[in-house]
Structures are given as C-alpha cells and as structure tokens.
CSV table of C-alpha atoms in Angstrom, one decimal:
chain,number,residue,atom,x,y,z
E,1438,UNK,CA,0.2,24.8,-46.0
E,1439,UNK,CA,0.3,25.3,-42.2
E,1440,UNK,CA,1.1,22.1,-40.0
E,1441,UNK,CA,-1.1,21.2,-37.0
E,1442,UNK,CA,0.7,21.1,-33.7
E,1443,UNK,CA,-0.8,18.6,-31.6
E,1444,UNK,CA,-0.7,19.2,-27.7
E,1445,UNK,CA,-1.8,17.0,-24.8
E,1446,UNK,CA,-4.3,19.2,-22.9
E,1447,UNK,CA,-4.5,17.0,-19.9
E,1448,UNK,CA,-1.9,19.0,-18.3
E,1449,UNK,CA,-4.2,22.0,-18.5
E,1450,UNK,CA,-7.6,20.4,-18.0
E,1451,UNK,CA,-6.6,18.5,-15.0
E,1452,UNK,CA,-8.8,15.6,-16.0
E,1453,UNK,CA,-8.1,12.5,-13.8
E,1454,UNK,CA,-7.4,9.8,-16.2
E,1455,UNK,CA,-4.3,8.0,-14.8
E,1456,UNK,CA,-4.3,5.2,-12.3
E,1457,UNK,CA,-3.2,6.1,-8.8
E,1458,UNK,CA,0.5,5.6,-8.0
E,1459,UNK,CA,1.7,3.4,-5.3
E,1460,UNK,CA,2.4,6.2,-3.0
E,1461,UNK,CA,-1.2,7.6,-3.3
E,1462,UNK,CA,-2.6,4.2,-2.6
E,1463,UNK,CA,-0.4,3.8,0.4
E,1464,UNK,CA,-1.4,7.2,1.8
E,1465,UNK,CA,-5.1,6.4,1.2
E,1466,UNK,CA,-4.6,3.0,3.0
E,1467,UNK,CA,-2.9,4.8,5.9
E,1468,UNK,CA,-6.1,6.9,6.2
E,1469,UNK,CA,-8.2,3.9,6.3
E,1470,UNK,CA,-9.5,4.6,2.8
E,1471,UNK,CA,-9.6,1.0,1.1
E,1472,UNK,CA,-11.8,-1.0,-1.3
E,1473,UNK,CA,-14.1,-3.1,0.7
E,1474,UNK,CA,-17.6,-4.3,0.9
E,1475,UNK,CA,-19.5,-4.1,4.1
E,1476,UNK,CA,-21.7,-7.0,2.7
E,1477,UNK,CA,-19.1,-9.6,3.0
E,1478,UNK,CA,-18.5,-9.6,6.6
E,1479,UNK,CA,-22.3,-9.6,7.4
E,1480,UNK,CA,-22.8,-12.4,4.8
E,1481,UNK,CA,-20.0,-14.5,6.5
E,1482,UNK,CA,-21.6,-13.7,9.9
E,1483,UNK,CA,-25.0,-15.1,8.7
E,1484,UNK,CA,-23.3,-18.2,7.2
E,1485,UNK,CA,-21.3,-18.9,10.1
E,1486,UNK,CA,-24.2,-18.5,12.7
E,1487,UNK,CA,-26.3,-20.9,10.8
E,1488,UNK,CA,-23.5,-23.5,10.6
E,1489,UNK,CA,-22.8,-23.0,14.3
E,1490,UNK,CA,-26.6,-23.7,14.9
E,1491,UNK,CA,-26.2,-26.9,12.9
E,1492,UNK,CA,-23.1,-28.0,14.8
E,1493,UNK,CA,-24.1,-26.8,18.1
E,1494,UNK,CA,-27.8,-27.4,18.0
E,1495,UNK,CA,-27.9,-30.1,20.7
E,1496,UNK,CA,-25.8,-27.8,22.9
E,1497,UNK,CA,-28.4,-25.0,22.5
E,1498,UNK,CA,-31.2,-27.3,23.1
E,1499,UNK,CA,-29.7,-28.7,26.3
E,1500,UNK,CA,-29.0,-25.2,27.6
E,1501,UNK,CA,-32.7,-24.1,26.9
E,1502,UNK,CA,-34.1,-27.1,28.5
E,1503,UNK,CA,-32.0,-26.3,31.6
E,1504,UNK,CA,-33.5,-22.8,31.7
E,1505,UNK,CA,-37.0,-24.0,31.4
E,1506,UNK,CA,-36.5,-26.7,33.9
E,1507,UNK,CA,-35.3,-24.2,36.4
E,1508,UNK,CA,-38.2,-21.9,35.7
E,1509,UNK,CA,-41.0,-24.5,35.8
E,1510,UNK,CA,-39.5,-26.8,38.6
E,1511,UNK,CA,-37.3,-24.9,40.7
E,1512,UNK,CA,-37.9,-21.2,40.7
E,1513,UNK,CA,-41.7,-21.5,40.7
E,1514,UNK,CA,-41.7,-22.8,44.3
E,1515,UNK,CA,-39.4,-20.1,45.5
E,1516,UNK,CA,-40.6,-17.4,47.8
E,1517,UNK,CA,-40.8,-13.9,46.0
E,1518,UNK,CA,-38.0,-12.0,47.9
E,1519,UNK,CA,-35.4,-9.4,46.9
E,1520,UNK,CA,-32.6,-11.9,47.5
E,1521,UNK,CA,-34.2,-14.7,45.5
E,1522,UNK,CA,-35.2,-12.4,42.7
E,1523,UNK,CA,-31.6,-11.3,42.6
E,1524,UNK,CA,-30.4,-14.9,42.6
E,1525,UNK,CA,-32.9,-16.0,39.8
E,1526,UNK,CA,-31.8,-13.0,37.6
E,1527,UNK,CA,-28.0,-13.8,38.1
E,1528,UNK,CA,-28.5,-17.5,37.3
E,1529,UNK,CA,-30.7,-16.8,34.3
E,1530,UNK,CA,-28.3,-14.3,33.1
E,1531,UNK,CA,-25.4,-16.8,33.4
E,1532,UNK,CA,-27.4,-19.5,31.4
E,1533,UNK,CA,-28.2,-17.0,28.7
E,1534,UNK,CA,-24.6,-16.0,28.4
E,1535,UNK,CA,-23.5,-19.7,27.9
E,1536,UNK,CA,-26.0,-19.8,25.0
E,1537,UNK,CA,-24.9,-16.4,23.5
E,1538,UNK,CA,-21.1,-16.8,24.1
E,1539,UNK,CA,-20.6,-19.2,21.1
E,1540,UNK,CA,-22.6,-17.0,18.7
E,1541,UNK,CA,-20.6,-14.0,19.9
E,1542,UNK,CA,-17.3,-15.8,19.2
E,1543,UNK,CA,-18.5,-17.0,15.8
E,1544,UNK,CA,-19.6,-13.4,15.0
E,1545,UNK,CA,-16.2,-11.9,15.9
E,1546,UNK,CA,-14.3,-14.6,13.8
E,1547,UNK,CA,-16.6,-14.1,10.9
E,1548,UNK,CA,-16.4,-10.3,10.8
E,1549,UNK,CA,-12.6,-10.4,11.3
E,1550,UNK,CA,-12.1,-12.8,8.4
E,1551,UNK,CA,-14.5,-10.8,6.2
E,1552,UNK,CA,-12.5,-7.8,6.6
E,1553,UNK,CA,-9.0,-9.5,6.4
E,1554,UNK,CA,-9.9,-11.3,3.1
E,1555,UNK,CA,-10.5,-7.8,1.6
E,1556,UNK,CA,-7.9,-5.4,3.1
E,1557,UNK,CA,-5.5,-7.7,5.0
E,1558,UNK,CA,-4.3,-6.7,8.5
E,1559,UNK,CA,-5.0,-2.9,8.7
E,1560,UNK,CA,-5.2,-0.8,12.0
E,1561,UNK,CA,-5.7,3.0,11.7
E,1562,UNK,CA,-7.5,5.4,13.9
E,1563,UNK,CA,-7.6,7.9,11.1
E,1564,UNK,CA,-11.5,7.4,10.5
E,1565,UNK,CA,-12.2,7.9,14.0
E,1566,UNK,CA,-10.9,11.5,14.2
E,1567,UNK,CA,-13.5,14.2,14.6
E,1568,UNK,CA,-14.1,16.0,11.5
E,1569,UNK,CA,-16.4,19.1,11.3
E,1570,UNK,CA,-17.1,18.5,7.6
E,1571,UNK,CA,-19.2,15.4,8.7
E,1572,UNK,CA,-21.4,17.9,10.6
E,1573,UNK,CA,-22.0,20.0,7.5
E,1574,UNK,CA,-25.8,19.8,6.6
E,1575,UNK,CA,-25.4,20.7,3.0
E,1576,UNK,CA,-22.7,18.1,2.3
E,1577,UNK,CA,-24.9,15.6,4.4
E,1578,UNK,CA,-27.9,16.2,2.2
E,1579,UNK,CA,-25.8,16.0,-1.0
E,1580,UNK,CA,-24.6,12.5,0.3
E,1581,UNK,CA,-28.3,11.4,0.8
E,1582,UNK,CA,-29.2,12.2,-2.6
E,1583,UNK,CA,-25.9,11.3,-4.3
E,1584,UNK,CA,-25.3,8.7,-6.9
E,1585,UNK,CA,-23.7,6.5,-4.4
E,1586,UNK,CA,-26.8,6.6,-2.2
E,1587,UNK,CA,-29.0,5.8,-5.0
E,1588,UNK,CA,-26.9,2.7,-5.8
E,1589,UNK,CA,-26.9,1.5,-2.3
E,1590,UNK,CA,-30.6,1.9,-2.3
E,1591,UNK,CA,-30.9,-0.2,-5.5
E,1592,UNK,CA,-28.6,-2.8,-4.0
E,1593,UNK,CA,-30.7,-3.1,-0.8
E,1594,UNK,CA,-33.9,-3.5,-2.7
E,1595,UNK,CA,-32.4,-6.0,-5.0
E,1596,UNK,CA,-31.0,-8.0,-2.0
E,1597,UNK,CA,-34.3,-7.9,-0.3
E,1598,UNK,CA,-36.1,-9.2,-3.3
E,1599,UNK,CA,-33.8,-11.9,-4.2
E,1600,UNK,CA,-33.6,-13.1,-0.6
E,1601,UNK,CA,-37.4,-13.1,-0.4
E,1602,UNK,CA,-37.7,-15.0,-3.5
E,1603,UNK,CA,-35.1,-17.7,-2.2
E,1604,UNK,CA,-36.9,-18.1,1.0
E,1605,UNK,CA,-40.4,-18.3,-0.6
E,1606,UNK,CA,-39.1,-20.8,-3.1
E,1607,UNK,CA,-37.8,-23.1,-0.2
E,1608,UNK,CA,-41.1,-22.7,1.7
E,1609,UNK,CA,-43.1,-23.6,-1.5
E,1610,UNK,CA,-41.0,-26.6,-2.2
E,1611,UNK,CA,-41.8,-27.9,1.3
E,1612,UNK,CA,-45.5,-27.1,1.2
E,1613,UNK,CA,-46.6,-30.8,1.3
E,1614,UNK,CA,-44.7,-31.3,4.5
E,1615,UNK,CA,-46.1,-28.1,6.1
E,1616,UNK,CA,-49.7,-29.2,5.5
E,1617,UNK,CA,-48.9,-32.4,7.4
E,1618,UNK,CA,-48.2,-30.5,10.7
E,1619,UNK,CA,-51.7,-31.2,12.0
E,1620,UNK,CA,-50.8,-35.0,12.0
E,1621,UNK,CA,-47.4,-34.6,13.7
E,1622,UNK,CA,-46.1,-34.6,17.2
E,1623,UNK,CA,-44.8,-31.4,18.7
E,1624,UNK,CA,-41.2,-32.7,18.6
E,1625,UNK,CA,-41.5,-33.6,14.8
E,1626,UNK,CA,-43.1,-30.2,14.0
E,1627,UNK,CA,-40.0,-28.4,15.8
E,1628,UNK,CA,-37.4,-30.6,14.1
E,1629,UNK,CA,-39.1,-30.0,10.5
E,1630,UNK,CA,-39.4,-26.2,11.3
E,1631,UNK,CA,-35.6,-26.2,12.3
E,1632,UNK,CA,-34.5,-28.0,9.1
E,1633,UNK,CA,-36.6,-25.6,7.0
E,1634,UNK,CA,-35.0,-22.4,8.7
E,1635,UNK,CA,-31.6,-24.1,8.3
E,1636,UNK,CA,-32.0,-24.8,4.6
E,1637,UNK,CA,-33.3,-21.1,4.0
E,1638,UNK,CA,-30.4,-19.7,6.2
E,1639,UNK,CA,-27.7,-21.6,4.3
E,1640,UNK,CA,-29.2,-20.9,0.7
E,1641,UNK,CA,-29.6,-17.1,1.6
E,1642,UNK,CA,-26.1,-17.0,3.3
E,1643,UNK,CA,-24.4,-18.3,0.1
E,1644,UNK,CA,-26.7,-16.0,-2.1
E,1645,UNK,CA,-25.5,-13.0,0.0
E,1646,UNK,CA,-21.8,-14.1,-0.2
E,1647,UNK,CA,-22.1,-14.1,-4.1
E,1648,UNK,CA,-23.9,-10.7,-4.0
E,1649,UNK,CA,-21.1,-9.4,-1.6
E,1650,UNK,CA,-18.4,-10.6,-4.0
E,1651,UNK,CA,-20.1,-8.7,-6.8
E,1652,UNK,CA,-20.4,-5.6,-4.5
E,1653,UNK,CA,-16.7,-6.0,-3.6
E,1654,UNK,CA,-15.9,-5.8,-7.3
E,1655,UNK,CA,-17.9,-2.7,-7.6
E,1656,UNK,CA,-16.4,-1.0,-4.6
E,1657,UNK,CA,-13.0,-1.7,-5.9
E,1658,UNK,CA,-13.9,-0.1,-9.1
E,1659,UNK,CA,-15.3,3.0,-7.4
E,1660,UNK,CA,-12.2,3.2,-5.2
E,1661,UNK,CA,-9.8,3.0,-8.2
E,1662,UNK,CA,-11.9,5.6,-9.9
E,1663,UNK,CA,-12.0,7.9,-7.0
E,1664,UNK,CA,-8.1,7.6,-6.6
E,1665,UNK,CA,-7.4,8.4,-10.2
E,1666,UNK,CA,-4.9,11.1,-10.8
E,1667,UNK,CA,-4.2,13.7,-13.5
E,1668,UNK,CA,-1.0,13.8,-15.3
E,1669,UNK,CA,-0.1,17.0,-13.5
E,1670,UNK,CA,-0.9,15.3,-10.1
E,1671,UNK,CA,1.6,12.5,-10.9
E,1672,UNK,CA,4.2,15.2,-12.0
E,1673,UNK,CA,3.5,17.1,-8.7
E,1674,UNK,CA,4.0,13.9,-6.7
E,1675,UNK,CA,7.3,13.2,-8.5
E,1676,UNK,CA,8.5,16.5,-7.7
E,1677,UNK,CA,7.8,16.1,-4.0
E,1678,UNK,CA,9.3,12.5,-3.8
E,1679,UNK,CA,12.3,12.9,-6.1
E,1680,UNK,CA,12.7,16.8,-6.4
E,1681,UNK,CA,12.1,19.0,-9.3
E,1682,UNK,CA,14.2,17.7,-12.3
E,1683,UNK,CA,15.1,21.2,-13.2
E,1684,UNK,CA,16.4,22.0,-9.8
E,1685,UNK,CA,18.2,18.7,-9.4
E,1686,UNK,CA,19.8,19.3,-12.8
E,1687,UNK,CA,21.0,22.7,-11.7
E,1688,UNK,CA,22.3,21.4,-8.3
E,1689,UNK,CA,24.3,18.6,-10.3
E,1690,UNK,CA,25.5,21.3,-12.7
E,1691,UNK,CA,26.7,23.4,-9.7
E,1692,UNK,CA,28.3,20.5,-8.0
E,1693,UNK,CA,30.2,19.6,-11.4
E,1694,UNK,CA,31.4,23.2,-11.6
E,1695,UNK,CA,32.6,23.3,-8.0
E,1696,UNK,CA,34.4,19.9,-8.5
E,1697,UNK,CA,35.9,21.3,-11.7
E,1698,UNK,CA,37.1,24.4,-10.0
E,1699,UNK,CA,38.7,22.4,-7.2
E,1700,UNK,CA,40.5,20.3,-9.6
E,1701,UNK,CA,41.8,23.2,-11.6
E,1702,UNK,CA,43.0,24.8,-8.5
E,1703,UNK,CA,45.0,21.5,-7.6
E,1704,UNK,CA,46.7,21.4,-11.2
E,1705,UNK,CA,49.6,23.8,-10.1
E,1706,UNK,CA,50.5,21.3,-7.3
E,1707,UNK,CA,51.2,18.7,-10.0
E,1708,UNK,CA,54.8,17.4,-10.8
E,1709,UNK,CA,53.9,16.5,-14.3
E,1710,UNK,CA,51.0,16.5,-16.9
E,1711,UNK,CA,50.7,13.6,-19.0
E,1712,UNK,CA,49.1,14.2,-22.4
E,1713,UNK,CA,47.5,12.3,-25.4
E,1714,UNK,CA,48.6,15.0,-26.8
E,1715,UNK,CA,45.5,16.8,-27.6
E,1716,UNK,CA,42.4,14.8,-26.3
E,1717,UNK,CA,43.5,13.6,-22.8
E,1718,UNK,CA,45.5,15.3,-20.0
E,1719,UNK,CA,46.2,13.8,-16.6
E,1720,UNK,CA,48.0,15.7,-13.7
E,1721,UNK,CA,50.2,13.7,-11.5
E,1722,UNK,CA,51.6,14.6,-8.0
E,1723,UNK,CA,54.2,12.6,-6.0
E,1724,UNK,CA,55.6,13.4,-2.7
E,1725,UNK,CA,57.8,10.5,-1.5
E,1726,UNK,CA,57.7,11.4,2.1
E,1727,UNK,CA,53.9,11.6,2.3
E,1728,UNK,CA,52.7,9.2,-0.5
E,1729,UNK,CA,53.2,5.4,-1.2
E,1730,UNK,CA,52.5,6.0,-4.9
E,1731,UNK,CA,51.9,9.0,-7.4
E,1732,UNK,CA,48.6,10.3,-7.2
E,1733,UNK,CA,46.2,11.7,-9.9
E,1734,UNK,CA,45.1,15.2,-8.8
E,1735,UNK,CA,43.3,16.3,-12.1
E,1736,UNK,CA,42.3,14.7,-15.5
E,1737,UNK,CA,40.1,15.9,-18.3
E,1738,UNK,CA,39.2,15.3,-21.9
E,1739,UNK,CA,39.1,17.8,-24.8
E,1740,UNK,CA,38.4,21.2,-23.4
E,1741,UNK,CA,39.1,20.3,-19.9
E,1742,UNK,CA,42.4,18.8,-21.1
E,1743,UNK,CA,43.3,22.0,-22.9
E,1744,UNK,CA,42.6,24.0,-19.7
E,1745,UNK,CA,44.8,21.6,-17.6
E,1746,UNK,CA,47.7,22.0,-20.1
E,1747,UNK,CA,47.1,25.9,-20.1
E,1748,UNK,CA,47.4,26.0,-16.3
E,1749,UNK,CA,50.3,23.7,-16.4
E,1750,UNK,CA,52.1,26.1,-18.9
E,1751,UNK,CA,51.3,29.1,-16.7
E,1752,UNK,CA,52.8,27.5,-13.7
E,1753,UNK,CA,56.0,26.0,-15.4
E,1754,UNK,CA,54.9,22.5,-14.8
E,1755,UNK,CA,56.4,19.9,-17.2
E,1756,UNK,CA,54.1,18.4,-19.8
E,1757,UNK,CA,55.0,14.9,-21.3
E,1758,UNK,CA,53.4,13.4,-24.2
E,1759,UNK,CA,52.5,9.6,-23.7
E,1760,UNK,CA,49.4,8.6,-25.5
E,1761,UNK,CA,48.7,5.1,-24.2
E,1762,UNK,CA,49.7,6.1,-20.7
E,1763,UNK,CA,47.5,9.1,-20.6
E,1764,UNK,CA,44.5,7.1,-22.0
E,1765,UNK,CA,45.2,4.2,-19.5
E,1766,UNK,CA,45.4,6.6,-16.4
E,1767,UNK,CA,42.3,8.6,-17.6
E,1768,UNK,CA,40.3,5.3,-17.8
E,1769,UNK,CA,41.4,3.6,-14.8
E,1770,UNK,CA,42.2,6.1,-12.1
E,1771,UNK,CA,39.7,8.4,-10.4
E,1772,UNK,CA,40.8,11.9,-9.1
E,1773,UNK,CA,42.5,11.5,-5.8
E,1774,UNK,CA,43.4,7.9,-6.3
E,1775,UNK,CA,46.9,6.5,-6.6
E,1776,UNK,CA,48.3,5.1,-9.7
E,1777,UNK,CA,47.7,1.3,-9.9
E,1778,UNK,CA,50.6,-1.1,-9.7
E,1779,UNK,CA,50.3,-2.1,-13.3
E,1780,UNK,CA,51.0,1.5,-14.4
E,1781,UNK,CA,53.5,2.5,-11.5
E,1782,UNK,CA,56.6,1.6,-13.6
E,1783,UNK,CA,55.6,3.8,-16.6
E,1784,UNK,CA,54.8,6.7,-14.3
E,1785,UNK,CA,58.0,6.3,-12.4
E,1786,UNK,CA,59.9,6.5,-15.6
E,1787,UNK,CA,58.1,9.8,-16.6
E,1788,UNK,CA,58.7,11.3,-13.1
E,1789,UNK,CA,62.4,10.2,-13.3
E,1790,UNK,CA,62.5,12.2,-16.6
E,1791,UNK,CA,60.8,15.2,-15.1
E,1792,UNK,CA,63.2,15.2,-12.0
E,1793,UNK,CA,66.0,15.0,-14.6
E,1794,UNK,CA,64.7,17.9,-16.5
E,1795,UNK,CA,64.4,20.0,-13.5
E,1796,UNK,CA,67.9,19.0,-12.1
E,1797,UNK,CA,66.6,17.3,-9.1
E,1798,UNK,CA,68.4,14.1,-10.1
E,1799,UNK,CA,71.6,13.4,-12.0
C-alpha cells in the first residue's frame, strides 16, 4: 500500500496568506502607505467647526455687525474713487479675515488630530514623487471600475442617505416651531434657525465620526490584506536581512576549518600535551621570558584530541596523562588564554616533569 506524501504547495503557488512582517510594514509606512480613513479628519473638522460656531457665535455676530455697520453707515456716504475703493476693499478683507481665522485654525487642528489618531506622527515625501504609472490611462480606467471604487461609491451613497435622514428627522421634529415663524420677530427667527442648524450639525458630525470609525476598520483590513506575503516572500526577506542560511552555514564551517588549521599548526610549538587519555587533549606552551603563566594553544575532544596527540608524537612533544587536569583545562580555558590561578600549580608540576625528562632541569 502506497503512502501519501503531503507537501505545502504555498512555496510553489505564491499565494499570499501570511501576515506582513514588521520590516514590510515599516517599509510601507516609510513610503506613506498606511491604514487610514480620509473620512475621520473631515468628520472631526465638521464637528469642531460647529462647536466653534457655538462657542464663538457672539464673536462672529459682532464681527458681521461691524461689517454691515461700515457698509450701511460709513461706506455709503463715501465718494466713489479709486483710492476709496482700494481702502474699502482692504478694510472689508481684513474684517472677513478676522471671521475666517478662527475657522481656519480649528480646521487645521481637527485635520491634524484626525491623522495623528490614525497613523501617529509621519512625514514623508514619497507620495508626492512624480510617477508615470499614474498617467497610464489603462490603469486609471481600471481604478475607476475597480472593486475599491465601487465600495467607495456605495459608502458615499450610504453616507448621503443617512445624513439626509438625520437632517430630515431633526427638521420634522421641529415642524411645530417652524410653522410659528409668521408670528415671530426677525431676531427670534434667526436664533431658532441657528439652534436648528447647530443641532443638525452636531448630530450629523457624531454620525459621521461613527461611520468614519467603521471606515477606518475597513481600511485597516484592506491594508493588512494588501500587505500579505507568501511563505516564499518571508523566506526571501529573511535571506536579505539575515543572509542565506545555507551560505551562512558554509561560511561558519569554513571559519571552523580555518581555526582548526591554525590550531593544529600551533601544536608543534607546545611544551607538553596533557591528555584524558583518549577523549581530551590540551596543548600547553610556556615561555617564562615572555609569559606570566602557561598558555593553552590547542585543545580538542575525541577525533581532534587524537589529531593533537598525533602531531605531538610527530614533533617529539611529551604527552602526559592526567585525566582531571585535562578535563579541567578543556572546560575552563579557551584557546589563547592563560591557565587560571587554581590550575597553575598542577600545570607547573607537569611542566617540571617535562623539563626533567628533557634534561632542562636537574
């Protein structure tokens, strides 16, 4: 009976099913591609403007009265000359600017807040760069009739419908007051209309904020979906950032071979090789005039230990069997380091024995 072999075909199909890596998200953010709804800043602008009308209503009224007073009582008696017209235009423009300035400031604050809430502080000129692909009529036509364009159209129609319904509901609720306009003074009518507009504006603004929150959730979903990666993409990204594991493995193996070769070349310089006797071998070198303590110039286990002992034999280096000392030096001392103080006495005794064998000391 044949066994079935299961394979993950995502590596071959390229299907993007994996979440984007932090690096991919960071690159996307650097290009200005972030999840955000354009509805939220406009909704906040709408809300803040109506709140500013409520707070600064008397200020706007006073400024308008000043303008009408100048027109009806001051400018009307002026002679029509070029210099007078220039002066009137300049004064009216200044008065209008005093009315527009608070609205302009509130708009900037609301728009900035709406973007910071969604994407934080982000400044990039990448979206402003000239791109010839944006001029491609075929791609432009596809964008017009794309799924995203249809969704945006449906969103706009829904928003218009819901805003119209709320506005009509507020007006219908105040119909009794509206029918009494014929019995009201002009001032009362203006105040009533102002309150009605304010109520419609606030309700519509809060409704738009709720809709924009839903739109932000949808935009984030689309953003995450468009950033998805295939398993092969993640693998390729890892190779770019961390390097190909196969190549890294080969480099490490080559480095180990070079280090091993250098170590073996240093064995003939040893004064003694201390062994386990079969599992460990440590080559010790000591030059009293150059070193403060004996130095480990090579060490190895099993096969490497055998090679060290073999080279030592070929070069007439004394091999001393001392199990615990060989193990201790192998575990505690790295190649090129000096023997620690606690092992110095034992190593000194071994060296003294070697020097005696060689006839260097009596």
